[in-house]
Coordinates of C-alpha atoms in Angstrom, one line a residue:
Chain A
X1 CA 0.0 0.0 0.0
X2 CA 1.3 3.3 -0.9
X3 CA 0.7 6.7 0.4
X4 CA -2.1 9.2 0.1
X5 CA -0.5 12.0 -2.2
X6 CA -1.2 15.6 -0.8
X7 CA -1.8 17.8 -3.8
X8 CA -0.7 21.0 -2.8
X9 CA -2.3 22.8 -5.8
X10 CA -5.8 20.6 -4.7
X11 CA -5.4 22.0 -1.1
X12 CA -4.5 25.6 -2.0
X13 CA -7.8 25.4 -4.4
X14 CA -10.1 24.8 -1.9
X15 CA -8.3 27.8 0.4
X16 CA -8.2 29.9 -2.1
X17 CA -12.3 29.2 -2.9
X18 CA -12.8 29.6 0.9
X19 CA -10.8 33.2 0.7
X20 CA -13.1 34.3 -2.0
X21 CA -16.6 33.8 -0.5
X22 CA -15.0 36.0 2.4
X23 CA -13.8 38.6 -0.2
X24 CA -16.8 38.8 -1.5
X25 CA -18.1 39.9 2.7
X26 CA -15.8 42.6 2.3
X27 CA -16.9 46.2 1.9
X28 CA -13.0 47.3 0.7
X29 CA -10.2 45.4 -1.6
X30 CA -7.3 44.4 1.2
X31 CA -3.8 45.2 -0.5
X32 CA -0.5 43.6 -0.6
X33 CA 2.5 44.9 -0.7
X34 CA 5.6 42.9 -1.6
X35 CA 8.8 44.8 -1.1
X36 CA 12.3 43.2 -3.1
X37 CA 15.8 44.5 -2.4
X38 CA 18.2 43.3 -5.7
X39 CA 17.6 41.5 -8.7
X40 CA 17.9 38.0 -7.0
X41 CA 16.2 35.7 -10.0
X42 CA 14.5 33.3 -7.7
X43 CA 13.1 36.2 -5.4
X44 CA 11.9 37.9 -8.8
X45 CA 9.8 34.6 -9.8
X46 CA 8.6 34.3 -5.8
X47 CA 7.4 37.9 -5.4
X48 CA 5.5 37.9 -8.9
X49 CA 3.5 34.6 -8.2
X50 CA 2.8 36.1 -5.3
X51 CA 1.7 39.2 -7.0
X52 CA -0.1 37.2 -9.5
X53 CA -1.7 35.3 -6.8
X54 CA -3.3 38.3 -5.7
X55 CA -4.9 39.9 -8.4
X56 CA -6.2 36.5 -9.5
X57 CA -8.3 36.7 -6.2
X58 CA -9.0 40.3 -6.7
X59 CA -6.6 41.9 -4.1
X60 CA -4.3 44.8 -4.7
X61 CA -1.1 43.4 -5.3
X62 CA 1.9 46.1 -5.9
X63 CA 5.7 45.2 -5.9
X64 CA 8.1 48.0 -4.6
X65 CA 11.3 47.5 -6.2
X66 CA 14.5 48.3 -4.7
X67 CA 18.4 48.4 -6.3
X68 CA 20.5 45.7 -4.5
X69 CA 22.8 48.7 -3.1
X70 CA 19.7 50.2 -1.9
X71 CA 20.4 51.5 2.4
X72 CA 18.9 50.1 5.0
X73 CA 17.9 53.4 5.5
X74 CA 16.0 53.7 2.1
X75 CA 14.2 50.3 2.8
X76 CA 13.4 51.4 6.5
X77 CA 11.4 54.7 4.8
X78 CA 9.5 52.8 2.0
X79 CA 8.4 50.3 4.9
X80 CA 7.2 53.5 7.1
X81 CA 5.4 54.6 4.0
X82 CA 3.5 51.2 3.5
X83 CA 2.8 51.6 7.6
X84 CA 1.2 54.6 7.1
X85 CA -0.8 53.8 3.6
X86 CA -4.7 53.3 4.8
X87 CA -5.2 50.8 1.5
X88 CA -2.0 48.6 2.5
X89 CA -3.5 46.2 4.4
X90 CA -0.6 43.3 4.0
X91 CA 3.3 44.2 3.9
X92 CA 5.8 41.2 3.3
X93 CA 9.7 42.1 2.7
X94 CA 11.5 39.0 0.4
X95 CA 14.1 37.2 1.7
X96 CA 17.2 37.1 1.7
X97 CA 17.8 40.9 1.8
X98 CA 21.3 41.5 0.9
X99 CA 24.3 41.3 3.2
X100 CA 24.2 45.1 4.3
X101 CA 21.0 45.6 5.6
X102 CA 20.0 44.4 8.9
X103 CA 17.2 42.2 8.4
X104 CA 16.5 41.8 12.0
X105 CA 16.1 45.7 12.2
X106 CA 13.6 45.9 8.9
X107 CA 11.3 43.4 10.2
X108 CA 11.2 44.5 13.4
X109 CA 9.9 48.0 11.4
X110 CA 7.0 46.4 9.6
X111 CA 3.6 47.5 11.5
X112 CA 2.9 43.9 13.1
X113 CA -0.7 44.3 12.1
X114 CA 0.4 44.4 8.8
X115 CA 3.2 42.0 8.9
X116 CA 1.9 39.4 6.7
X117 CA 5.2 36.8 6.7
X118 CA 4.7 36.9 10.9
X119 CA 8.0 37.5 11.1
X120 CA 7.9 40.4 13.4
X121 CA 8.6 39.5 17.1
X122 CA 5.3 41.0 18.5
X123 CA 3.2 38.1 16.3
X124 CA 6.0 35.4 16.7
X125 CA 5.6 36.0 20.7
X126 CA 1.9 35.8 19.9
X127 CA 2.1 32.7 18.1
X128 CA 4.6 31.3 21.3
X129 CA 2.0 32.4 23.8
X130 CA -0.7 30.5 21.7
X131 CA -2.6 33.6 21.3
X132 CA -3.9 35.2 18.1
X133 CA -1.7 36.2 15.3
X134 CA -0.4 36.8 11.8
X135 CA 2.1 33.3 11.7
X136 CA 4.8 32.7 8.6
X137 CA 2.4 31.4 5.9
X138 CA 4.5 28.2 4.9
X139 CA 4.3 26.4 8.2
X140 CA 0.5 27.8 8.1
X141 CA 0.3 26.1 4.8
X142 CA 1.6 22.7 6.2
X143 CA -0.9 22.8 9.0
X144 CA -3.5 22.6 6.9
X145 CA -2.0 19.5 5.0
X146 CA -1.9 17.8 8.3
X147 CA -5.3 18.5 9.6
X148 CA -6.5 17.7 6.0
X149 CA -5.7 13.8 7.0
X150 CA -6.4 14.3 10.6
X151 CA -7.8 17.1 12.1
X152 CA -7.4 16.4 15.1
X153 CA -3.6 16.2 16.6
X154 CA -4.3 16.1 20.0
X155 CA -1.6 13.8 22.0
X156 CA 0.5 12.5 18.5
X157 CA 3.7 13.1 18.1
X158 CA 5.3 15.6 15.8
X159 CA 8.9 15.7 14.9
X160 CA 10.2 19.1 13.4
X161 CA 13.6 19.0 11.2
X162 CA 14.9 22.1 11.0
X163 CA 14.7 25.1 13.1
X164 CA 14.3 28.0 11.1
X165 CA 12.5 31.1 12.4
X166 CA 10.4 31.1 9.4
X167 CA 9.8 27.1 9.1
X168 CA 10.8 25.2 11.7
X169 CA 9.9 27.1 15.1
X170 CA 6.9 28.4 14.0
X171 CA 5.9 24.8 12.8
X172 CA 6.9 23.1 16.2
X173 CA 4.7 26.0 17.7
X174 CA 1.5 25.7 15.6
X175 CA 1.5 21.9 16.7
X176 CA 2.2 22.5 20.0
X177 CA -0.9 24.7 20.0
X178 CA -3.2 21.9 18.3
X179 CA -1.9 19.9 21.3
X180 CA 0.7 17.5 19.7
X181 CA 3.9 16.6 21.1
X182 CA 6.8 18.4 19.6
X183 CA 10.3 17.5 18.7
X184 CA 12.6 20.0 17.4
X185 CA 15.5 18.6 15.5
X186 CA 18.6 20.5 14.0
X187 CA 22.0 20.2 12.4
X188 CA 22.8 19.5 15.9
X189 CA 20.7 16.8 16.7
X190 CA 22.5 13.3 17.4
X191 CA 20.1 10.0 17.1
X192 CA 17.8 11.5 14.2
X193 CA 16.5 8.7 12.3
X194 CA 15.2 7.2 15.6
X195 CA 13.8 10.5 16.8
X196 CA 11.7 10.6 13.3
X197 CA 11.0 6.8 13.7
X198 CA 8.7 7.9 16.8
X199 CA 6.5 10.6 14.7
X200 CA 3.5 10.4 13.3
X201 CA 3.6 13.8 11.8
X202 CA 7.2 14.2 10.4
X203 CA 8.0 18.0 8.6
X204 CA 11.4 18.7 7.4
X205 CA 12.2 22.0 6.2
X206 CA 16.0 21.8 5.9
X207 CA 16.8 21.8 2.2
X208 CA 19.3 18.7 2.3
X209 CA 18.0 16.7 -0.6
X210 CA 17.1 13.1 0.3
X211 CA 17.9 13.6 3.8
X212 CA 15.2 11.3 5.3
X213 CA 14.9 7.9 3.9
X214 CA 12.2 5.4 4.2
X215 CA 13.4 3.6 6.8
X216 CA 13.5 7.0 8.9
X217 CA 9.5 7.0 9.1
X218 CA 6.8 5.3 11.1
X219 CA 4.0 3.5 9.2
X220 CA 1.2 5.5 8.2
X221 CA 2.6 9.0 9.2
X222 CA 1.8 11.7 7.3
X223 CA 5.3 13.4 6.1
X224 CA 5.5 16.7 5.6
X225 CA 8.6 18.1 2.9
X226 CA 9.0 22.0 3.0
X227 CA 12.8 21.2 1.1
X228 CA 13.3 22.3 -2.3
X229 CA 16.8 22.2 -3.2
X230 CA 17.6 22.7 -7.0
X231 CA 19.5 19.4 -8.6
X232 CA 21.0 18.6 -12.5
X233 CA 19.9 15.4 -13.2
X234 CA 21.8 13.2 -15.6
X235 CA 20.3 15.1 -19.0
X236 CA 21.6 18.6 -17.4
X237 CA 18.4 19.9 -16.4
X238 CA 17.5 20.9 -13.1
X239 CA 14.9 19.7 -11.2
X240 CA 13.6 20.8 -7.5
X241 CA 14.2 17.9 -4.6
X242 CA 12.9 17.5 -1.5
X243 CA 13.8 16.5 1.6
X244 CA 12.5 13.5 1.8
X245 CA 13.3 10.2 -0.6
X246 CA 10.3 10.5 -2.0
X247 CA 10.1 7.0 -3.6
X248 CA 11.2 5.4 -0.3
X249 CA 8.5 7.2 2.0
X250 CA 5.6 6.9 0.1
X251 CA 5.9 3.3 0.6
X252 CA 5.6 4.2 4.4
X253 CA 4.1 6.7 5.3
X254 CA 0.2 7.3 5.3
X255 CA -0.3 10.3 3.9
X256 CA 3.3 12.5 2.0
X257 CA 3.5 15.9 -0.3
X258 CA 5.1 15.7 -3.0
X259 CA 7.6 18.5 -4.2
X260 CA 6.8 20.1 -6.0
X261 CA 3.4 20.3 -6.3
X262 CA 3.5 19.8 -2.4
X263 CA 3.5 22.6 0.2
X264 CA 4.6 25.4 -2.6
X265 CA 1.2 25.8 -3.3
X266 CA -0.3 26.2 0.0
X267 CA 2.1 28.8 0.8
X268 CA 1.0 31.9 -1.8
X269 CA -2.6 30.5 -0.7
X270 CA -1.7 31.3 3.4
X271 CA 0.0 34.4 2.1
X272 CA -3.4 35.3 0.9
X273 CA -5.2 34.3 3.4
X274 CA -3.2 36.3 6.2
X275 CA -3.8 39.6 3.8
X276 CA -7.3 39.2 3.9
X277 CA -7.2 38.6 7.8
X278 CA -5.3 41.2 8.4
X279 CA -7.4 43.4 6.4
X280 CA -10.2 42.5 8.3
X281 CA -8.6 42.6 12.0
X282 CA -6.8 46.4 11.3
X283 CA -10.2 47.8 9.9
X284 CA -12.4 46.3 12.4
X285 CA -10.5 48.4 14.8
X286 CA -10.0 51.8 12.9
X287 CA -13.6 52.0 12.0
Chain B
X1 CA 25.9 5.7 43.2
X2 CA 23.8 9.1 44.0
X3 CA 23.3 12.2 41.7
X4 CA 25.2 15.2 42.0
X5 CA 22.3 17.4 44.7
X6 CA 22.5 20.9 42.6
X7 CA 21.5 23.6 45.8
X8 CA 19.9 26.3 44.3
X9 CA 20.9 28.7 47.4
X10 CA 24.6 27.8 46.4
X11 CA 24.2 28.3 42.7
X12 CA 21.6 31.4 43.2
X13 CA 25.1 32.9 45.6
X14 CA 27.2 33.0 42.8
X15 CA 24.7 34.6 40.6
X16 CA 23.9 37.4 43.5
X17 CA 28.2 37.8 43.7
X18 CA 28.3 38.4 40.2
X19 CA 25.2 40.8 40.0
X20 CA 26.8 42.8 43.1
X21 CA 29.8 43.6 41.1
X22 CA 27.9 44.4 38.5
X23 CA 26.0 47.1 40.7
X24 CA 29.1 48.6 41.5
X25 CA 30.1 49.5 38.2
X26 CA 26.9 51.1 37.8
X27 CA 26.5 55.0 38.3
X28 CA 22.8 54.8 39.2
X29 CA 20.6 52.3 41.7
X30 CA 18.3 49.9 39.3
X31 CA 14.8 50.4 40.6
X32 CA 12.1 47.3 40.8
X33 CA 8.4 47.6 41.2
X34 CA 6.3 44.6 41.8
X35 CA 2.6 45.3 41.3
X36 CA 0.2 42.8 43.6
X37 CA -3.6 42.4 43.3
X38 CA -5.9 41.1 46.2
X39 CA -4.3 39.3 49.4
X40 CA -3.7 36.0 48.1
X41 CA -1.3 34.5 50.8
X42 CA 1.1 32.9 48.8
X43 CA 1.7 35.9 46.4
X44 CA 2.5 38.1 49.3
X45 CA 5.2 36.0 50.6
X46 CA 6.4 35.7 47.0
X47 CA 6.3 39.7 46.9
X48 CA 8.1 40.1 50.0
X49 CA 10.7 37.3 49.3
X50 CA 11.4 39.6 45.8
X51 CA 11.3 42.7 47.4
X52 CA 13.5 42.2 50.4
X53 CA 16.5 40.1 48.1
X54 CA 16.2 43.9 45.6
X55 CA 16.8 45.4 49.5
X56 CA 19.6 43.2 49.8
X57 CA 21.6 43.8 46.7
X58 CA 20.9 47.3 47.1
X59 CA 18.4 47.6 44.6
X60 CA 15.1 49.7 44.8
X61 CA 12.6 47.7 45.1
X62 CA 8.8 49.1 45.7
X63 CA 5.4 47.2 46.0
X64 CA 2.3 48.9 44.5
X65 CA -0.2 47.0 46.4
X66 CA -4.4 47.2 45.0
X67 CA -7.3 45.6 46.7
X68 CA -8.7 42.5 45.1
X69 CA -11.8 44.5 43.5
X70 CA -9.5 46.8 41.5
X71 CA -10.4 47.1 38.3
X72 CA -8.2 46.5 35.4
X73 CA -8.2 50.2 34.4
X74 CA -7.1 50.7 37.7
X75 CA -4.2 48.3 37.1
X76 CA -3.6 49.4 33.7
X77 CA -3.4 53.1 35.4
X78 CA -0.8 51.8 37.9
X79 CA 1.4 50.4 34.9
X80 CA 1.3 53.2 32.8
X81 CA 2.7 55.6 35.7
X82 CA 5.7 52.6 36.2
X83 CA 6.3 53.0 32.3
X84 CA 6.7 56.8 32.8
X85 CA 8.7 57.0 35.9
X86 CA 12.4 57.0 34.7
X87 CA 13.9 55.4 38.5
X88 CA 12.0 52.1 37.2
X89 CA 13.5 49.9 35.5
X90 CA 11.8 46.9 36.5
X91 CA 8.1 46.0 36.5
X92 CA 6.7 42.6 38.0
X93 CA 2.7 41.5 37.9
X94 CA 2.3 39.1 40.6
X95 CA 0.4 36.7 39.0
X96 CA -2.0 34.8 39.0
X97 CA -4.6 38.5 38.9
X98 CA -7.8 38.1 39.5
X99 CA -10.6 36.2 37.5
X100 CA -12.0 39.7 36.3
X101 CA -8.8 41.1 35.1
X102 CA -7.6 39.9 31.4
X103 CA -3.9 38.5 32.3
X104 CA -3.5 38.7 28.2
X105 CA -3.7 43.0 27.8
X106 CA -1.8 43.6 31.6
X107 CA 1.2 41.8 30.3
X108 CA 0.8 43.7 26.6
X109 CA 0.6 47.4 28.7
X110 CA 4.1 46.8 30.5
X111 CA 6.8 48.7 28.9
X112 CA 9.0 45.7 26.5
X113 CA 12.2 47.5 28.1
X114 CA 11.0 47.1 31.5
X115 CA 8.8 43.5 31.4
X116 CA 11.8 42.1 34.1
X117 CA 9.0 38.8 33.4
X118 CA 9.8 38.3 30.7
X119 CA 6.2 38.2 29.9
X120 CA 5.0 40.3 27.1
X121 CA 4.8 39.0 23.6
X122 CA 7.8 41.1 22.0
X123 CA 10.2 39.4 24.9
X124 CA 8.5 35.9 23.9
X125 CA 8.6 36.6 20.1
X126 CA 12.5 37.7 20.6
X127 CA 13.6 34.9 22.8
X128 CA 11.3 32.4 20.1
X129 CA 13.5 33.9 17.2
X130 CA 16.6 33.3 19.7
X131 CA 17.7 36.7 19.8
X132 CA 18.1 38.7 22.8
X133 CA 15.5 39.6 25.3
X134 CA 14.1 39.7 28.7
X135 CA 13.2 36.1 29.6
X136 CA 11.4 34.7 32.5
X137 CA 13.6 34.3 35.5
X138 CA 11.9 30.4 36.5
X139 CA 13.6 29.0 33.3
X140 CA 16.8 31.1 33.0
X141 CA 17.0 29.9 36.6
X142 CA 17.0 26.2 35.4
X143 CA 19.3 27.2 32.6
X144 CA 21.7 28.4 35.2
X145 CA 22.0 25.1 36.9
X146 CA 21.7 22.7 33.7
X147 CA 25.1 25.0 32.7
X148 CA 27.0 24.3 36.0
X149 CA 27.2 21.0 35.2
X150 CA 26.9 21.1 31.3
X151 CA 28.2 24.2 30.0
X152 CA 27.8 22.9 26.5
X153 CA 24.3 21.4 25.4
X154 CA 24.8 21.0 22.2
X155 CA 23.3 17.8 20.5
X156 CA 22.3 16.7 24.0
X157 CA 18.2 15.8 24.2
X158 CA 16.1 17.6 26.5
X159 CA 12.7 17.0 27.5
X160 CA 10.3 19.2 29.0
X161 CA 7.7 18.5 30.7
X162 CA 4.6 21.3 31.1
X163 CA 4.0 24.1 28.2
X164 CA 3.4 26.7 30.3
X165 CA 4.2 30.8 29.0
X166 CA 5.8 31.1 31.9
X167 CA 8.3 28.0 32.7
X168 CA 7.6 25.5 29.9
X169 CA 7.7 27.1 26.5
X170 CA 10.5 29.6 27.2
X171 CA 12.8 26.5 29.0
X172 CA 12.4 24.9 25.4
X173 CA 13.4 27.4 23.6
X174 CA 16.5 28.2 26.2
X175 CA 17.4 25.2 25.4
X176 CA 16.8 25.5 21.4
X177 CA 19.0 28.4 21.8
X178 CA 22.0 26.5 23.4
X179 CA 21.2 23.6 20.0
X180 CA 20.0 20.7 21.9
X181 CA 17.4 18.5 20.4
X182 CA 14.1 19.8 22.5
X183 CA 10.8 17.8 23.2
X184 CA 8.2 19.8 24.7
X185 CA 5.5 17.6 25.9
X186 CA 2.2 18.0 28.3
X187 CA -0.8 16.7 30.2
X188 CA -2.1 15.0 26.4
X189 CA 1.5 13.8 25.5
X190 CA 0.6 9.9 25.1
X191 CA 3.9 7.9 26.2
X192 CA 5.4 10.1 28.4
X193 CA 8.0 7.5 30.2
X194 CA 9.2 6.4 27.2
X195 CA 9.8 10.1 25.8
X196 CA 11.9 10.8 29.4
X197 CA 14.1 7.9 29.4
X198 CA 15.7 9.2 26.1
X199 CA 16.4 13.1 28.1
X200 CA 19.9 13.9 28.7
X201 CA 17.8 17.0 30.7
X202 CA 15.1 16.7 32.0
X203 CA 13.0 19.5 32.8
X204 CA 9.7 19.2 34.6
X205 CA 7.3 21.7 35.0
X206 CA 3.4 20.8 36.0
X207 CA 3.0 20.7 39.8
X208 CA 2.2 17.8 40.0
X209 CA 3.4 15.9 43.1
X210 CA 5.5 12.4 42.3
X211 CA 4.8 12.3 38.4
X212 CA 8.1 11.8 37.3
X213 CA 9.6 8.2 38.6
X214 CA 12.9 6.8 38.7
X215 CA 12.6 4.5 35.6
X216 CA 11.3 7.4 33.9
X217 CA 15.1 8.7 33.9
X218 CA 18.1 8.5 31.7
X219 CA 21.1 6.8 33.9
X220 CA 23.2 10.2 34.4
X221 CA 20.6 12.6 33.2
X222 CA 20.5 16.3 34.7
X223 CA 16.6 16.5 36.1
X224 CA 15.3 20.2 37.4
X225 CA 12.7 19.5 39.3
X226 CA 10.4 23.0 38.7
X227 CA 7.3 21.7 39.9
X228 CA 6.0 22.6 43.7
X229 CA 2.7 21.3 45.3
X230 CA 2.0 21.7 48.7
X231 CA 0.9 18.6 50.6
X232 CA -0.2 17.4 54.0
X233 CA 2.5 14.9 55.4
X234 CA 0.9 12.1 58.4
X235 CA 1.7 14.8 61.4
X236 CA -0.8 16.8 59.6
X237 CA 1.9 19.5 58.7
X238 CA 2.6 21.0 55.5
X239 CA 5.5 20.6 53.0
X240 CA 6.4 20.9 49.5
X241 CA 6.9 18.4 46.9
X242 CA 8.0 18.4 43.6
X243 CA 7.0 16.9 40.4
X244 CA 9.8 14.2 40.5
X245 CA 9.5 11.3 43.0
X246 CA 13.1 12.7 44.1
X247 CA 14.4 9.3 46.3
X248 CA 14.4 7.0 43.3
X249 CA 15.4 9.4 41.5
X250 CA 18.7 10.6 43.0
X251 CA 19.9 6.8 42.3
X252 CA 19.6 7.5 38.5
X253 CA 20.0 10.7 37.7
X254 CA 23.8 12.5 36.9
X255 CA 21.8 15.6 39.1
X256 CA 19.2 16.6 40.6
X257 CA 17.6 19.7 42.6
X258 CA 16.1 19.0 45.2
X259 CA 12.7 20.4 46.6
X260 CA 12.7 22.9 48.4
X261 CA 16.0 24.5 47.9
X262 CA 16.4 24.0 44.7
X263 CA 14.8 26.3 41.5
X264 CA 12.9 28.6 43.3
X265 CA 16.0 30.5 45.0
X266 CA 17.5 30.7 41.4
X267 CA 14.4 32.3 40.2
X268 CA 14.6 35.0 42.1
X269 CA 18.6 35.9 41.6
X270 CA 17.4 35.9 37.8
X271 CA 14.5 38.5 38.7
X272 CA 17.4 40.4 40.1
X273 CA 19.7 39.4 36.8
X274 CA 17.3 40.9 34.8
X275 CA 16.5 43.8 36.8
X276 CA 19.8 45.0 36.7
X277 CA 20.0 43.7 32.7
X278 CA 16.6 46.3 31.7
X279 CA 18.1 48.9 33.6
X280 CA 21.5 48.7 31.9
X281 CA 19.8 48.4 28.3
X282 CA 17.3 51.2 28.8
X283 CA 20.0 53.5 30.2
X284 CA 22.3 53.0 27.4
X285 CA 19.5 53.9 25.1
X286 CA 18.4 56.8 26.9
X287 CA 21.8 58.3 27.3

């Protein structure tokens, strides 16, 4: 038996339906505003599917572009600009930001009502507490996966690879929340393929292509793979790989994403869905 | 042969030496203000046992005392004045407040710079990113004594028991932050025994008297014992008992603290610790 395959693009569908009956609630149009330092390719072809992603749903998507020797100082004023615009309801600053500027410093200066990519350290606190807040949308994204297959995660055991504070902690956070048990595993960690042999929800967001083989997962788990590391295969193209062995663990586990296809997807979908919320949170309280 | 007995009065003593000599560098007297609602008995001897160690060190320490019925504006009045006054640099809630009093917005009103708590959500969104902040002085008190005997916990497996804001979550991510591999479990973790034996530290932190049993411990494992529950012994007095069934134990552990005299002196050396660390901080920035 083989696992159940979780379609990311399936999954991101039936968000993205769910986003549009509430947009259609809304008396205004939330906006988004995506804000890239440089002329990184990759960042390019995020921020316009992100972009695209929007104005497919009927959001206001705009892209400030920056040089890559713009100042920290430049990027701190076009950020206090998008705080103080009434019709940006949704701010997210692409990663990496190059070498000079400070990114601890800008996202600390998006408004955190605004701060879409839950990166500032008001939400993440939030999000620790297990209070209300904006949370990074790709462990958002893999949430949903999960609770797709079993909504309920009260008392299982989650293993986390990777401890990223975009990924990995806020991952290990949102499960605590739902009540699993949560392992947080690293570079660091010594004993790892028996830790992930206890889980029946394994994520690894690492990037290390192949790093968790079949025999690394417990029947029936539903596997989670947030890596995408670029490869050449043998004709000289270049593919996208995952963390996990793909071909190994869907003989295992219970329920695996593939990548891509996998939790790409549900990530622009989150994205969009944490605009429209905080549309709607930062308006209920101005008006 | 018996585990190393850590005595928090001997550890909390070196921390108090250290944060002397750190006073006397200092051109102004760090100021502490503990804010206590209602007459609970316990929280007043926990106020006074604060209050009188700032006396001690030399610190000053103030208690704003309001009668059970206060209202939260009241409270929120109280705090507001502490943000203002510049000879405060340190402002504790006593919790638990009152049923009518949201806990959530007191914590959000005190001043990041001066939360000595380590309570408000931009300390727990800083310390959850592992960057600096003010954390709360129960773990950073367990951190202490894990250190003394394991300065470097790198790779090492800790497991926590309890996911409490105040002890639980923040001692996991302490010890995320010094790149051990962290479990964070709680009252629906299914298994629990079998997730202890594989903790190198073990942390537990859930009041609740004799959980944690000898077999449940790593041969040589470091166990902080956080938990205290008062109970009535035959002779009809009253003691204090810890979460870990501390005679078995001792005979399998590397160390131990004991109950009392163990965590809770270390606790408050850290309030004092991070006293003196917000008042250093805010007076840089200010001057």
């Amino acid at each position: 038996m083989t696992a159940n395959i979780l379609d990311g693009h399936v999954h991101a569908q039936i968000l993205i339906d769910s986003i549009e009956t509430e947009l259609d609630r809304l008396s205004h149009v939330p906006g988004l505003a995506v804000v890239l330092v440089g002329d990184d390719p990759a960042s390019h072809v995020y921020v316009q599917s992100k972009v695209r992603m929007a104005g497919r749903l009927g959001l206001r998507g705009e892209v400030e572009l920056l040089p890559h020797d713009a100042s920290e100082a430049e990027l701190l004023a076009v950020i206090a600009t998008l705080n103080a615009r009434d019709d940006v309801d949704g701010i997210l600053v692409q990663l990496p930001l190059p070498a000079h500027i400070d990114a601890l410093r800008v996202m600390a200066a998006v408004d955190p009502s605004k701060d879409v990519d839950g990166l500032h350290a008001l939400n993440a606190g939030r999000l620790f507490h297990g209070d209300d807040a904006l949370v990074p949308c790709t462990p958002l994204g893999c949430l949903r996966l999960i609770k797709s297959i079993r909504p309920d995660l009260t008392g299982c055991h989650a293993v986390v690879i990777g401890s990223s504070n975009i990924v990995g902690k806020p991952m290990a956070a949102l499960l605590l929340k739902e009540q699993a048990t949560v392992t947080q595993t690293h570079i660091h960690t010594s004993g790892i393929a028996d830790i992930c042999r206890q889980a029946d929800i394994l994520v690894s967001a690492v990037g290390k292509a192949g790093l968790v083989r079949g025999d690394w997962i417990k029947p029936q788990a539903i596997v989670i793979d947030v890596g995408t590391t670029r490869v050449k295969t043998a004709d000289g193209r270049t593919t996208l790989r995952g963390d996990v062995l793909f071909d190994e663990a869907v003989q295992v586990a219970g329920a695996i994403t593939p990548v891509p296809r996998g939790v790409g997807p549900m990530t622009i979908a989150c994205l969009m869905e944490n605009t429209v919320k905080a549309a709607k949170a930062r308006r209920a309280r101005l008006h």
